[in-house]
Tab-separated table of C-alpha atoms in Angstrom:
chain	number	residue	atom	x	y	z
A	18	MET	CA	0.012	0.060	0.095
A	19	LEU	CA	1.561	3.802	-0.562
A	20	GLU	CA	1.525	6.218	1.491
A	21	PRO	CA	-1.790	8.216	1.437
A	22	LYS	CA	-1.338	12.035	0.404
A	23	PHE	CA	-2.568	13.202	3.537
A	24	MET	CA	0.305	11.532	5.530
A	25	LYS	CA	3.123	13.228	2.776
A	26	GLU	CA	1.474	16.165	2.998
A	27	GLY	CA	1.822	15.945	7.229
A	28	TYR	CA	-1.810	16.609	8.223
A	29	ALA	CA	-1.660	13.204	10.460
A	30	TYR	CA	0.091	12.279	13.498
A	31	ILE	CA	0.192	9.844	16.403
A	32	GLY	CA	-1.430	11.507	19.444
A	33	GLU	CA	-0.565	11.042	22.901
A	34	ASP	CA	-3.220	8.088	23.169
A	35	GLU	CA	-0.779	6.419	20.545
A	36	GLN	CA	-3.633	6.307	17.708
A	37	TRP	CA	-3.563	8.198	14.410
A	38	HIS	CA	-5.398	11.618	14.099
A	39	ILE	CA	-5.880	14.035	11.109
A	40	LYS	CA	-5.070	18.113	12.217
A	41	ASN	CA	-7.669	20.313	12.769
A	42	ASP	CA	-6.251	23.011	9.830
A	43	ALA	CA	-6.313	19.892	7.643
A	44	PRO	CA	-8.089	20.854	4.223
A	45	ASP	CA	-11.310	18.876	3.460
A	46	TRP	CA	-9.896	16.432	0.761
A	47	ALA	CA	-7.475	15.473	3.596
A	48	LYS	CA	-9.716	15.044	6.383
A	49	GLN	CA	-12.075	12.823	3.970
A	50	GLU	CA	-8.929	10.822	2.810
A	51	PHE	CA	-8.095	10.084	6.271
A	52	LYS	CA	-11.616	8.871	7.334
A	53	GLU	CA	-11.417	6.555	4.392
A	54	PHE	CA	-8.118	5.217	5.017
A	55	MET	CA	-9.329	4.593	8.715
A	56	VAL	CA	-11.959	2.771	7.387
A	57	MET	CA	-10.328	0.439	5.242
A	58	VAL	CA	-7.410	-0.319	7.683
A	59	ASN	CA	-9.634	-1.113	10.713
A	60	SER	CA	-12.259	-3.335	8.646
A	61	GLU	CA	-12.903	-6.543	10.326
A	62	PRO	CA	-13.950	-9.598	8.451
A	63	ASP	CA	-17.400	-10.878	8.455
A	64	ASP	CA	-18.332	-14.302	9.923
A	65	LYS	CA	-17.316	-15.637	6.422
A	66	GLY	CA	-13.891	-14.083	6.117
A	67	VAL	CA	-14.753	-11.651	3.738
A	68	ILE	CA	-14.153	-7.566	4.500
A	69	THR	CA	-16.919	-5.678	2.380
A	70	ARG	CA	-16.217	-1.935	3.795
A	71	TYR	CA	-13.430	-0.197	2.374
């Protein structure tokens, strides 16, 4: 997987809670890309082992 643009541009950071966050002043495109990325990487397979949300 390639590094997402929001990370390359420096809009994401790891907080004190050791979780990824997006900066408040990030542009809307970066916030949307971050949201989509987090859904993709945090998706879990269903009871058949299939991941359908991404």
